[in-house]
PDB file of C-alpha atoms and ligand atoms in Angstrom:
ATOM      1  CA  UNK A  27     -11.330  22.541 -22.095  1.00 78.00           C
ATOM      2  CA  UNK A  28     -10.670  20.507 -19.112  1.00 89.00           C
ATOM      3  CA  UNK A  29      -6.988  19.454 -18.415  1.00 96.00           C
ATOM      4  CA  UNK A  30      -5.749  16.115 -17.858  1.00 98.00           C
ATOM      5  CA  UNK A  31      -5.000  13.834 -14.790  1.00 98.00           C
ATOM      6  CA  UNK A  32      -2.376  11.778 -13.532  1.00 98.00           C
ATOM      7  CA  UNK A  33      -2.630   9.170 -11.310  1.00 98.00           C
ATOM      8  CA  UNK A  34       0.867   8.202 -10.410  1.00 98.00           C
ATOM      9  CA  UNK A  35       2.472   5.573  -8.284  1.00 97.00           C
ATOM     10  CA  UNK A  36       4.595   7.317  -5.606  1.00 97.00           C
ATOM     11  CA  UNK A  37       6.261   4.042  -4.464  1.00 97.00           C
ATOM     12  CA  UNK A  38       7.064   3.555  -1.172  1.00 95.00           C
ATOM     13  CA  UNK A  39       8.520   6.466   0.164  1.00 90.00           C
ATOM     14  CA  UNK A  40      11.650   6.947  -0.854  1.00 94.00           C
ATOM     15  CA  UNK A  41      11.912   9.547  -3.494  1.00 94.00           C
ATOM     16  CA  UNK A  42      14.147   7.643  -5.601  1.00 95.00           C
ATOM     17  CA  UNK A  43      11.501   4.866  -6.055  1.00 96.00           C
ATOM     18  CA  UNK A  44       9.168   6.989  -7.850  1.00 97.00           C
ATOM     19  CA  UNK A  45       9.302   6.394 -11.996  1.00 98.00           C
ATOM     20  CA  UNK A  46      11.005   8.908 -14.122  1.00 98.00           C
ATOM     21  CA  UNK A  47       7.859   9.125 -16.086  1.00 98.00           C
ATOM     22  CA  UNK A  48       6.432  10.085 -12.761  1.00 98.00           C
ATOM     23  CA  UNK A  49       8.629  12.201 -11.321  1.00 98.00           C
ATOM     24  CA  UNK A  50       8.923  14.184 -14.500  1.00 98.00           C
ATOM     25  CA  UNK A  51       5.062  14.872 -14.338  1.00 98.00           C
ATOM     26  CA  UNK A  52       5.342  16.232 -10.651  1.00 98.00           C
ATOM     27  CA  UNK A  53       7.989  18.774 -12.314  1.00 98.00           C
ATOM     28  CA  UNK A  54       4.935  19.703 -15.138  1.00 98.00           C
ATOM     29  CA  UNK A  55       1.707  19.593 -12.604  1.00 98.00           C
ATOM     30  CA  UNK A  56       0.122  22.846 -11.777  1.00 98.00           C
ATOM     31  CA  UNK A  57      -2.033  20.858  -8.954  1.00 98.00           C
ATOM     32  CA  UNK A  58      -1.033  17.897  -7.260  1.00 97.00           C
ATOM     33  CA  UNK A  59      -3.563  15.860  -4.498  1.00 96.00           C
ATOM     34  CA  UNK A  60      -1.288  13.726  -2.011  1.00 94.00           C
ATOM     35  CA  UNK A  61      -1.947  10.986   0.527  1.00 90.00           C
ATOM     36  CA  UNK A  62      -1.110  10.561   3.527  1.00 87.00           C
ATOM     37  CA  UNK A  63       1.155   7.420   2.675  1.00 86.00           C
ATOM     38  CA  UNK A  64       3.032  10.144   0.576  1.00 88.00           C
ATOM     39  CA  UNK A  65       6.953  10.997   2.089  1.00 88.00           C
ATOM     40  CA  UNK A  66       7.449  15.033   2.461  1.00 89.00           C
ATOM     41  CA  UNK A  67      10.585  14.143   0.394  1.00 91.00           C
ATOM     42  CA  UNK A  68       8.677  13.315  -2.873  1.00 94.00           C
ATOM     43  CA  UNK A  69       6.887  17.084  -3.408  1.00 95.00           C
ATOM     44  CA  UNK A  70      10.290  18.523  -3.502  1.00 96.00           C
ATOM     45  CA  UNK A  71       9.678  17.678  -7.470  1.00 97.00           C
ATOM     46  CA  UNK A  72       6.770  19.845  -7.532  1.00 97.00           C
ATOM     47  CA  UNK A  73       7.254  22.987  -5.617  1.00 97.00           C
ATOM     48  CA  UNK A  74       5.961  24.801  -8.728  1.00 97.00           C
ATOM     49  CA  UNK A  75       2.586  22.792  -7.852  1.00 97.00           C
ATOM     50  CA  UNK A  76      -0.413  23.902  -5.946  1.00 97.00           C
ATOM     51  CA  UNK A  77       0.286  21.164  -3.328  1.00 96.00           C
ATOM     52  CA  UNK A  78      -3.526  19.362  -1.630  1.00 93.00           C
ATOM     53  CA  UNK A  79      -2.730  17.038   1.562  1.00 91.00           C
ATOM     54  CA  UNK A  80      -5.904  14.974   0.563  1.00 90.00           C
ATOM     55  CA  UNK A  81      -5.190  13.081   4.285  1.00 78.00           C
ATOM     56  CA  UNK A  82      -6.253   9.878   3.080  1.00 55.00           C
ATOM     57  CA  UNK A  83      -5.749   6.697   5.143  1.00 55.00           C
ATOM     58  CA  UNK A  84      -6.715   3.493   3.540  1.00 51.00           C
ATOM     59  CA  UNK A  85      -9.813   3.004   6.294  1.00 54.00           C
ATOM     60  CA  UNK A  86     -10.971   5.918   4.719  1.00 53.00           C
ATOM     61  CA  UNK A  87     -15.352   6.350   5.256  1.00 58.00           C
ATOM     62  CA  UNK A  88     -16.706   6.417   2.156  1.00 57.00           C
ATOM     63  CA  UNK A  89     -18.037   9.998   1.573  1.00 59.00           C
ATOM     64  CA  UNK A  90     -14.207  11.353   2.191  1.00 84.00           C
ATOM     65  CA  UNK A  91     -13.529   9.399  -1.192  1.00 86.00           C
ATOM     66  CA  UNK A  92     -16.567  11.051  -2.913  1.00 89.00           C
ATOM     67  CA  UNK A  93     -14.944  14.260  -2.019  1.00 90.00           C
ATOM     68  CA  UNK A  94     -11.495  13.311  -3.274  1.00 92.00           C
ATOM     69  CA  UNK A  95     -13.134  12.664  -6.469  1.00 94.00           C
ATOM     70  CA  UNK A  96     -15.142  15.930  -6.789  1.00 94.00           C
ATOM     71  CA  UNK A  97     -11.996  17.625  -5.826  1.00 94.00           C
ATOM     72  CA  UNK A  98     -10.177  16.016  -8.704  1.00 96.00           C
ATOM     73  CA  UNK A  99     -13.060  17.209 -11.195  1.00 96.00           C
ATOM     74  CA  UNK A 100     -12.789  20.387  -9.876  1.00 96.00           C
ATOM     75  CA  UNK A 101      -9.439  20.291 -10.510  1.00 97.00           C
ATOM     76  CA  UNK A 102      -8.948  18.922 -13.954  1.00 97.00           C
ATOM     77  CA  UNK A 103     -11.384  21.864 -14.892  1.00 97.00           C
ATOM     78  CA  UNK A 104      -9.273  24.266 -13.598  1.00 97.00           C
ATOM     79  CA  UNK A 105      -5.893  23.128 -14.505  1.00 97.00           C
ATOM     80  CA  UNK A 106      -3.919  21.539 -17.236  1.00 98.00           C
ATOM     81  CA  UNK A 107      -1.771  18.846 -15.415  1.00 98.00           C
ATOM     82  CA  UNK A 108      -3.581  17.569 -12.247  1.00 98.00           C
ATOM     83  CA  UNK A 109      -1.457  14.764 -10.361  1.00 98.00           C
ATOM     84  CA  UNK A 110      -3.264  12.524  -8.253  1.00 97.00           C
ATOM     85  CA  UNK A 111      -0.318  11.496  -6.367  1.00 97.00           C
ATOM     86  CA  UNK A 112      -0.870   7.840  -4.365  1.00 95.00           C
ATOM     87  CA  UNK A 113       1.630   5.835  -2.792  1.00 95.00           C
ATOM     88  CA  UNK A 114       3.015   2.393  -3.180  1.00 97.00           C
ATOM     89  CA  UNK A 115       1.235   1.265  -7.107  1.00 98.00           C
ATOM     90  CA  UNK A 116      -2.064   3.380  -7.182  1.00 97.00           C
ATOM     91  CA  UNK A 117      -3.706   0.366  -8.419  1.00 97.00           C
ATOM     92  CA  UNK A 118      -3.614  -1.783  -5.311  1.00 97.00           C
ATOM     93  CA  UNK A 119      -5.602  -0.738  -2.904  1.00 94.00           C
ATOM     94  CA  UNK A 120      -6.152   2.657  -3.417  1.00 90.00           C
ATOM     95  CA  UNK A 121      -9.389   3.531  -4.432  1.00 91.00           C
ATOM     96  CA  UNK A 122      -7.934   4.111  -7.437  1.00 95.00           C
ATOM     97  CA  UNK A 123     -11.284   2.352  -9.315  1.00 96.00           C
ATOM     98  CA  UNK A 124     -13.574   5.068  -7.535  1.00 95.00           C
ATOM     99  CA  UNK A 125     -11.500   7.930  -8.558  1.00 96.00           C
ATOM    100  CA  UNK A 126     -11.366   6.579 -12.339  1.00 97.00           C
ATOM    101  CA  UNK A 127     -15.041   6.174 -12.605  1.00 97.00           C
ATOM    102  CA  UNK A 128     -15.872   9.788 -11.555  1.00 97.00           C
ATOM    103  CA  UNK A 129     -12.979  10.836 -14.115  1.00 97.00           C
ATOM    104  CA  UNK A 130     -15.140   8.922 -16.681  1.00 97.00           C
ATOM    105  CA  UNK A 131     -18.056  10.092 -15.350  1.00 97.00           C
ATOM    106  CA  UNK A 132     -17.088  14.198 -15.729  1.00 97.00           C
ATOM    107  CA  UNK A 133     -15.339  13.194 -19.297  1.00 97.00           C
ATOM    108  CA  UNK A 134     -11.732  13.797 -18.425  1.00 97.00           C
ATOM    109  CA  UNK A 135      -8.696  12.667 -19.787  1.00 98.00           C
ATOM    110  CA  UNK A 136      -6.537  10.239 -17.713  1.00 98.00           C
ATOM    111  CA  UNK A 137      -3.364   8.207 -17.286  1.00 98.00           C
ATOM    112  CA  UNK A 138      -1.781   6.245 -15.170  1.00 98.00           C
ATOM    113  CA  UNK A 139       1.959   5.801 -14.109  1.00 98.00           C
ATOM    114  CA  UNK A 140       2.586   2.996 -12.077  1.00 98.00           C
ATOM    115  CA  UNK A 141       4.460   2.493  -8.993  1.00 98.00           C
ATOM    116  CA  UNK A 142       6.357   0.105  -6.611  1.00 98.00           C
ATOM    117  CA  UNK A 143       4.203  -1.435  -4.695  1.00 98.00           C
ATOM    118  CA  UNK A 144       4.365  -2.605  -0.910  1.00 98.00           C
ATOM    119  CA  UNK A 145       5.139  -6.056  -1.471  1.00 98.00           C
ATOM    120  CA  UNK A 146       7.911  -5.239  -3.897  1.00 98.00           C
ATOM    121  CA  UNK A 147       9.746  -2.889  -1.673  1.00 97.00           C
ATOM    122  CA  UNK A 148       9.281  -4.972   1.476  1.00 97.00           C
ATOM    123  CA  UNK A 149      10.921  -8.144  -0.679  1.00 97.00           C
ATOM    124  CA  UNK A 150      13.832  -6.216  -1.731  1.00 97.00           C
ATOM    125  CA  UNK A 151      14.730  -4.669   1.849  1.00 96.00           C
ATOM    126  CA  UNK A 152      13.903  -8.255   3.280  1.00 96.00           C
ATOM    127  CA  UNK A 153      16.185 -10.060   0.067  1.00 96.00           C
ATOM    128  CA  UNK A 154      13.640 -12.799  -0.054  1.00 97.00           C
ATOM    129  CA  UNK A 155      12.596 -13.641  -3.202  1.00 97.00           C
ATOM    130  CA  UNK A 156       8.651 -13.576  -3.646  1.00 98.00           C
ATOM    131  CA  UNK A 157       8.706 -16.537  -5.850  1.00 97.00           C
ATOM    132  CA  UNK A 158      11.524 -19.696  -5.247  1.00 96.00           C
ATOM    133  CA  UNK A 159      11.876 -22.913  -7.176  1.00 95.00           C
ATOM    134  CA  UNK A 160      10.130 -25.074  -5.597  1.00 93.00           C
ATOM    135  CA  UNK A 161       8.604 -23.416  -2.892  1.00 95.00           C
ATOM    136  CA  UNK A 162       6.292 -20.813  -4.065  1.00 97.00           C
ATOM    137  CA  UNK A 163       4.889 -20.167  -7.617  1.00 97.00           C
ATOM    138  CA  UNK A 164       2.100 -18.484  -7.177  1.00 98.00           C
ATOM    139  CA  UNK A 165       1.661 -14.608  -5.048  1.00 98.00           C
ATOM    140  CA  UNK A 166      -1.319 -12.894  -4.075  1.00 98.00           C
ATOM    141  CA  UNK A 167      -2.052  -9.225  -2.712  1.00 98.00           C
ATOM    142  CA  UNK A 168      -4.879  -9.189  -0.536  1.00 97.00           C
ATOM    143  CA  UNK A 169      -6.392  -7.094   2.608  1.00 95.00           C
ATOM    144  CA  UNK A 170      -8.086  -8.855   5.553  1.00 92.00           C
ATOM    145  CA  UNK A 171     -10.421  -5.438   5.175  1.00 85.00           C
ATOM    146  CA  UNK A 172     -13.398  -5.401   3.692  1.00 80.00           C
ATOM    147  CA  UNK A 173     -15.790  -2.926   2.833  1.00 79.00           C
ATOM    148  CA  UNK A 174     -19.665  -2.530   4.588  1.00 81.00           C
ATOM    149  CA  UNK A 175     -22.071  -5.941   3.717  1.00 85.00           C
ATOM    150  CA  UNK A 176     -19.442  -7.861   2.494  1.00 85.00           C
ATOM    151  CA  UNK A 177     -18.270 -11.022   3.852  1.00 85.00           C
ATOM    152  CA  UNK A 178     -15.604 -10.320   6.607  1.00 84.00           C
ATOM    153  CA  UNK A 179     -13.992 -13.484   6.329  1.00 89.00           C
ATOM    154  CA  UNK A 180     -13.801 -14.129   2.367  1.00 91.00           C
ATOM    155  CA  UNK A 181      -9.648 -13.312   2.120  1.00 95.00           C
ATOM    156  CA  UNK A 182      -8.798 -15.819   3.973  1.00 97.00           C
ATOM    157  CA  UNK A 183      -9.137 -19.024   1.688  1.00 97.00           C
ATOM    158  CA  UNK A 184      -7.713 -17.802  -0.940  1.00 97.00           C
ATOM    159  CA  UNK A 185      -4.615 -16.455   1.675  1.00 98.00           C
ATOM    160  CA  UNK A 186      -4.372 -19.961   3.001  1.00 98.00           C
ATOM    161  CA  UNK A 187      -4.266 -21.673  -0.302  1.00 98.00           C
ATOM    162  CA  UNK A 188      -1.202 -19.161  -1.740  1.00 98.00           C
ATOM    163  CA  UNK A 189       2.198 -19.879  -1.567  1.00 98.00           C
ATOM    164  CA  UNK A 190       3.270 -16.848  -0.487  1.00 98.00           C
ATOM    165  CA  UNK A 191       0.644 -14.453   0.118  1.00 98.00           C
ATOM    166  CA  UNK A 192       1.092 -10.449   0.980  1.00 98.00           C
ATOM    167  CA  UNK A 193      -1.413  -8.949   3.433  1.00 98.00           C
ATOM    168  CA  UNK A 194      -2.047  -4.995   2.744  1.00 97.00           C
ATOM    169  CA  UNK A 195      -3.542  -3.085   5.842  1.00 93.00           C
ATOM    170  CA  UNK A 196      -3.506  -5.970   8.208  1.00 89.00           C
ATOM    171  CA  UNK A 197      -1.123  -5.674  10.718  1.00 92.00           C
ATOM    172  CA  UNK A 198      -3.126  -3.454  13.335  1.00 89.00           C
ATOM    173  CA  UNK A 199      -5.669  -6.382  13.242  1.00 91.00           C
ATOM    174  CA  UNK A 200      -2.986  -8.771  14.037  1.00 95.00           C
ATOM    175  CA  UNK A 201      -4.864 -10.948  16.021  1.00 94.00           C
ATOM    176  CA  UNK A 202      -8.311 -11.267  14.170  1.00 94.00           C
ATOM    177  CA  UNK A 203      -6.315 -11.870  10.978  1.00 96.00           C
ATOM    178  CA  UNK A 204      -4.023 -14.398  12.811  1.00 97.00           C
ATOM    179  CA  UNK A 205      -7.140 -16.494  14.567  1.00 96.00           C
ATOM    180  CA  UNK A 206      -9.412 -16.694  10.710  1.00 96.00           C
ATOM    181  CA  UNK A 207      -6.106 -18.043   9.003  1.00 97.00           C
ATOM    182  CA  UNK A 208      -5.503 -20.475  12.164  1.00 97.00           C
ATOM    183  CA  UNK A 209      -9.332 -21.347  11.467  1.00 97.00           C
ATOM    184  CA  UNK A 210      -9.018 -21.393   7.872  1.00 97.00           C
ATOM    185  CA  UNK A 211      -6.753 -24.132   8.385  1.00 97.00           C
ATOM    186  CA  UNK A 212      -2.731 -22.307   8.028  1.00 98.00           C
ATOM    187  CA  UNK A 213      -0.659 -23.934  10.171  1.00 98.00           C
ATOM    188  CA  UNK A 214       0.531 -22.020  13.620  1.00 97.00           C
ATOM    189  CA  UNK A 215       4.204 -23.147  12.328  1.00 96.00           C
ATOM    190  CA  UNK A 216       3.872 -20.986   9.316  1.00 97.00           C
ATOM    191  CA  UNK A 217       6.416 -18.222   8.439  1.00 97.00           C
ATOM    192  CA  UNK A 218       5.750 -14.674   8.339  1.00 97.00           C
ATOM    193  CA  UNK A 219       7.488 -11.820   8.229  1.00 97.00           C
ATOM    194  CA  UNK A 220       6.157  -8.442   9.347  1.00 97.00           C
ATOM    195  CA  UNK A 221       7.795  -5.336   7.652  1.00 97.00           C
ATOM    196  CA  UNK A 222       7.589  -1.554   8.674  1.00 96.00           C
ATOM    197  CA  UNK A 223       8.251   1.284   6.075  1.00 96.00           C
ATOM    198  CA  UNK A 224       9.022  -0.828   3.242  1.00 96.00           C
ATOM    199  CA  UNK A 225      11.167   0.899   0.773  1.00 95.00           C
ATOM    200  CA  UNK A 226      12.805   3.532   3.829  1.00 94.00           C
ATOM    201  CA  UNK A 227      15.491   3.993   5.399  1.00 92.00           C
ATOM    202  CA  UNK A 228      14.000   3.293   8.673  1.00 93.00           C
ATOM    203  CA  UNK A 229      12.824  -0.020   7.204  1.00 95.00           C
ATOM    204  CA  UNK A 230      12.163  -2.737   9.873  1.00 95.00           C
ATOM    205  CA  UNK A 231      11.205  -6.081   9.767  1.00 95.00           C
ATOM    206  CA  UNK A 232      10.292  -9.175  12.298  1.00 95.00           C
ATOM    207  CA  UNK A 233       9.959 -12.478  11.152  1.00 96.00           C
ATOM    208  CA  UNK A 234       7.517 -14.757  13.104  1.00 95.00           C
ATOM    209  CA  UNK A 235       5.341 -17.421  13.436  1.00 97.00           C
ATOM    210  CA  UNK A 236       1.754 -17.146  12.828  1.00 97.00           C
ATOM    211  CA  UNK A 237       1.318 -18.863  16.516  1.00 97.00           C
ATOM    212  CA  UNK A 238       3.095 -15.651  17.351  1.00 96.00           C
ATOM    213  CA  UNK A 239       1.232 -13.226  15.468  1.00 96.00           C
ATOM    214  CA  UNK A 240      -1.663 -11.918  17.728  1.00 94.00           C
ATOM    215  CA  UNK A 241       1.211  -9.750  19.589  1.00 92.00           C
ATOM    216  CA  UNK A 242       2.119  -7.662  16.825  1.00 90.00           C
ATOM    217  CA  UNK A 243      -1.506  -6.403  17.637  1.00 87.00           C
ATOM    218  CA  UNK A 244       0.614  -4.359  20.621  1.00 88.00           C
ATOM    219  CA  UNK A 245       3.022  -3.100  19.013  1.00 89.00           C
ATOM    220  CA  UNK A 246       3.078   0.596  18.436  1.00 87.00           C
ATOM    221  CA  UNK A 247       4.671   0.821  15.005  1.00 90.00           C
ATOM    222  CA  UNK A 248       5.366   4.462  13.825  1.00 87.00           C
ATOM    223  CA  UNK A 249       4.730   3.737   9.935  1.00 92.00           C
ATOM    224  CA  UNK A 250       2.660   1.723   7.760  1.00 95.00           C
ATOM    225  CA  UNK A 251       3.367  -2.023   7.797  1.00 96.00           C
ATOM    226  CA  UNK A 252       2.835  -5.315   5.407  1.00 97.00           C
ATOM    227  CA  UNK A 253       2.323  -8.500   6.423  1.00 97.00           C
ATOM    228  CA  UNK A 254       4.049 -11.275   4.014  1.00 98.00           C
ATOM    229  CA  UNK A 255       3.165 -14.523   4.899  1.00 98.00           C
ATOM    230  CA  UNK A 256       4.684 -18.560   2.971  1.00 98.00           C
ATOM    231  CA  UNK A 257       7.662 -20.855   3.601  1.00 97.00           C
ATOM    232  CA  UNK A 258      10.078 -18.550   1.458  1.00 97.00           C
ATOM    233  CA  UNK A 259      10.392 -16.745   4.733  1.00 97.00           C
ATOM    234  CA  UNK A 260      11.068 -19.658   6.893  1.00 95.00           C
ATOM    235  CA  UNK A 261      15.034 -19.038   7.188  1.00 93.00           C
ATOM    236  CA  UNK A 262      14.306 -15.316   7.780  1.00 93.00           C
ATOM    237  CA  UNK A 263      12.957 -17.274  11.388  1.00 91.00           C
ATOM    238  CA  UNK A 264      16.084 -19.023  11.919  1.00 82.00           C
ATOM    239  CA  UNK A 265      17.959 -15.671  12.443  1.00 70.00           C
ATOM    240  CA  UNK A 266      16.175 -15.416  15.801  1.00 58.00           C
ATOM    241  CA  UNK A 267      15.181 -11.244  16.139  1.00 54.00           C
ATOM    242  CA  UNK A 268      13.945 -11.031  19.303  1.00 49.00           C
ATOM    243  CA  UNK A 269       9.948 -10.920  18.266  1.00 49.00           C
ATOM    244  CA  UNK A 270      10.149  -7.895  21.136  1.00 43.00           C
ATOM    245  CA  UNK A 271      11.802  -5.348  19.072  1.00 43.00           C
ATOM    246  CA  UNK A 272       8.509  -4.406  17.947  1.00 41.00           C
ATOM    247  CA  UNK A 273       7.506  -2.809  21.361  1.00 36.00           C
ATOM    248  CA  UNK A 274      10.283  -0.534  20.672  1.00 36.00           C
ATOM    249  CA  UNK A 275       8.607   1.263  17.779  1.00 33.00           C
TER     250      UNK A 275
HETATM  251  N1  LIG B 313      -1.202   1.477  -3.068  1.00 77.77           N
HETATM  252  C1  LIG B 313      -0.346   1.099  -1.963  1.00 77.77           C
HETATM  253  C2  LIG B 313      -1.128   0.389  -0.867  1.00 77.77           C
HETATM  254  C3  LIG B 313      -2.119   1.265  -0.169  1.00 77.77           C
HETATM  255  S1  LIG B 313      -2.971   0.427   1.134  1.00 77.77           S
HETATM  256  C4  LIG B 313       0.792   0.216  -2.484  1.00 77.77           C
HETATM  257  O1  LIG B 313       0.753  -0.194  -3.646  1.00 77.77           O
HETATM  258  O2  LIG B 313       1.733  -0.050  -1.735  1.00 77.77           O
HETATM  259  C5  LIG B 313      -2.005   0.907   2.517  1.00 77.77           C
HETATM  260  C6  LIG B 313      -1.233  -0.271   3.069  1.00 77.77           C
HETATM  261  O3  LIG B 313      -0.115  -0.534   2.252  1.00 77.77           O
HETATM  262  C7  LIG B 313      -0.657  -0.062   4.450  1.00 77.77           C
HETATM  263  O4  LIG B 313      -1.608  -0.331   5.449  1.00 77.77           O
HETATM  264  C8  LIG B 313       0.458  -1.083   4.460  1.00 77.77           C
HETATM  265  O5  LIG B 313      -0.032  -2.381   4.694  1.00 77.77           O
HETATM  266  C9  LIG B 313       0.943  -1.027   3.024  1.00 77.77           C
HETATM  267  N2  LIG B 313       2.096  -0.118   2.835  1.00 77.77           N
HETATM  268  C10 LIG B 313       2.139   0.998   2.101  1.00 77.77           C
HETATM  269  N3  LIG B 313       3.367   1.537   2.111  1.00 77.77           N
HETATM  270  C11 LIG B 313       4.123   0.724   2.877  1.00 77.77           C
HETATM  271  C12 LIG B 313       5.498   0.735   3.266  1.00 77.77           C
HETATM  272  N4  LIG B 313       6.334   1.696   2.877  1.00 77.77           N
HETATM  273  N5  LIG B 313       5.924  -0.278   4.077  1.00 77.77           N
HETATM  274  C13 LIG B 313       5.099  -1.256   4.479  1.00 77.77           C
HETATM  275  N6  LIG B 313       3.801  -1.309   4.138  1.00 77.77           N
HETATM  276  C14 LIG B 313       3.323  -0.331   3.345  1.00 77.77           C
END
C-alpha cells in the first residue's frame, strides 16, 4: 500500500504564514521534500520528519524535475505521509502540474493545501491594495520565463493589457523584461514596485518607474524578489526611496 502525498503551500517564509491545515501535516509527515524558497524556520514543525533539501530553484533544467518526481514515488511507497513542501502557493509556478502527473501516473493518493502566494504577501507588506475602485479590476500572475520552443515574448501582451499585473521570477532579467513591455507598448511613466522577501522580516521594497527599471538588473538582492507592476502603485513613487538602496542588498 503506498502512502499518501501532500503538496503544501509553505507561504512566503515566515512560519506563521503557513496554513494550520499545513502546518499540522508537517507535525504528521514521516518524509518531507523542501525547496530552496523554503525558510529553515518552517521544518521546526517536522523534526520528527526525514527532512530532503530537494534544492530547487524555479530555473530549474528539466531532468532535475523528473528526479523530484521519481523521488516523490519513491517516497509515497515507502512512507505513509510524504510532504512535498513548496513555497509561496504550490500552484503558481511551481511545477506543481509535473509533479501531479507522475503522482497520477504511479497511482498515488494526493492533496493539496494551499498557500500564500508572492503577490499576496508582497501587497500586504507594501499596504497597496491589488485591486482599487476605479483603478484596477482585473490581476494577473505571470513570469517573463518561458520554457524551451516557446515564444519568449508571449507574457508581455497580456502584462501590458492588466491593470495591475504581478511578475514571478523576473527581476534578475530586469532589463529584457523592462525593454519587451516598453515595446509592447507600457508606458516608461508606469508604476512599479519591486519587492524583496515578501512576507519577511527583512522585507524590502523600491518603487519605480518602468523608465527606471533596467537598473534593478544590478542590483545584488540577497532573496527572491517580485515585480508588481499598475497605477495602484503610483503614490508608493511619490514617497521618493532613493531607487539606490537596492545596491545595498
Ligand atoms: N509558488 C511560489 C512562486 C515560485 S516561483 C509562490 O506562490 O509564491 C519563484 C518566484 O516567486 C521568485 O523568483 C520570486 O519572483 C517569487 N517569490 C517567492 N517568494 C517570494 C518572496 N518571499 N518575496 C518576493 N518574491 C518571492
Amino acid at each position: 500500500m503506498a502512502g499518501k502525498v501532500y503538496l503544501i503551500g509553505a507561504g512566503p517564509g515566515a512560519a506563521d504564514l503557513i496554513t494550520v491545515r499545513g502546518m499540522r501535516l508537517l507535525q504528521q509527515a514521516d518524509v518531507v521534500l523542501f525547496d530552496a524558497l523554503v525558510q529553515p524556520e518552517m521544518l521546526g514543525y517536522c523534526t520528527q520528519a526525514e527532512r530532503v533539501d530537494v534544492g530547487k530553484r524555479c530555473n530549474l533544467a528539466s531532468t532535475q524535475q523528473r528526479f523530484i518526481n521519481k523521488m516523490l514515488v519513491d517516497a509515497a511507497n515507502k512512507h505513509a505521509l510524504v510532504v512535498r513542501l513548496k513555497g509561496g502557493d504550490p500552484m503558481l509556478f511551481g511545477r506543481a502540474q509535473e509533479e501531479l502527473n507522475a503522482l497520477d501516473e504511479a497511482g498515488i493518493e494526493y492533496e493539496i493545501v494551499p498557500g500564500v502566494t508572492a503577490a499576496l504577501a508582497a501587497s500586504a507588506g507594501a499596504g497597496v491594495s491589488l485591486t482599487s475602485r476605479g483603478v484596477a479590476r482585473n490581476v494577473l500572475f505571470a513570469t517573463a520565463r518561458v520554457g524551451q520552443g516557446e515564444d519568449p515574448t508571449d507574457w508581455v501582451r497580456p502584462v501590458v493589457a492588466a491593470d495591475t499585473a504581478v511578475l514571478y521570477m523576473g527581476v534578475k532579467q530586469a532589463a529584457e523584461v523592462a525593454a519587451a513591455l516598453l515595446a509592447g507598448g507600457m508606458p516608461a511613466s508606469t508604476p512599479l514596485l519591486i519587492v524583496e522577501n515578501a512576507g519577511l522580516p527583512n522585507a524590502r521594497e523600491w518603487p519605480l518607474t518602468l523608465a527606471d527599471l533596467p537598473v534593478a538588473a544590478n542590483w545584488q538582492l540577497a532573496g527572491p524578489a517580485i515585480l508588481m507592476i499598475g497605477e495602484v502603485y503610483r503614490a508608493k513613487l511619490a514617497l521618493d526611496k532613493p531607487i539606490a538602496m537596492g545596491r545595498q542588498a
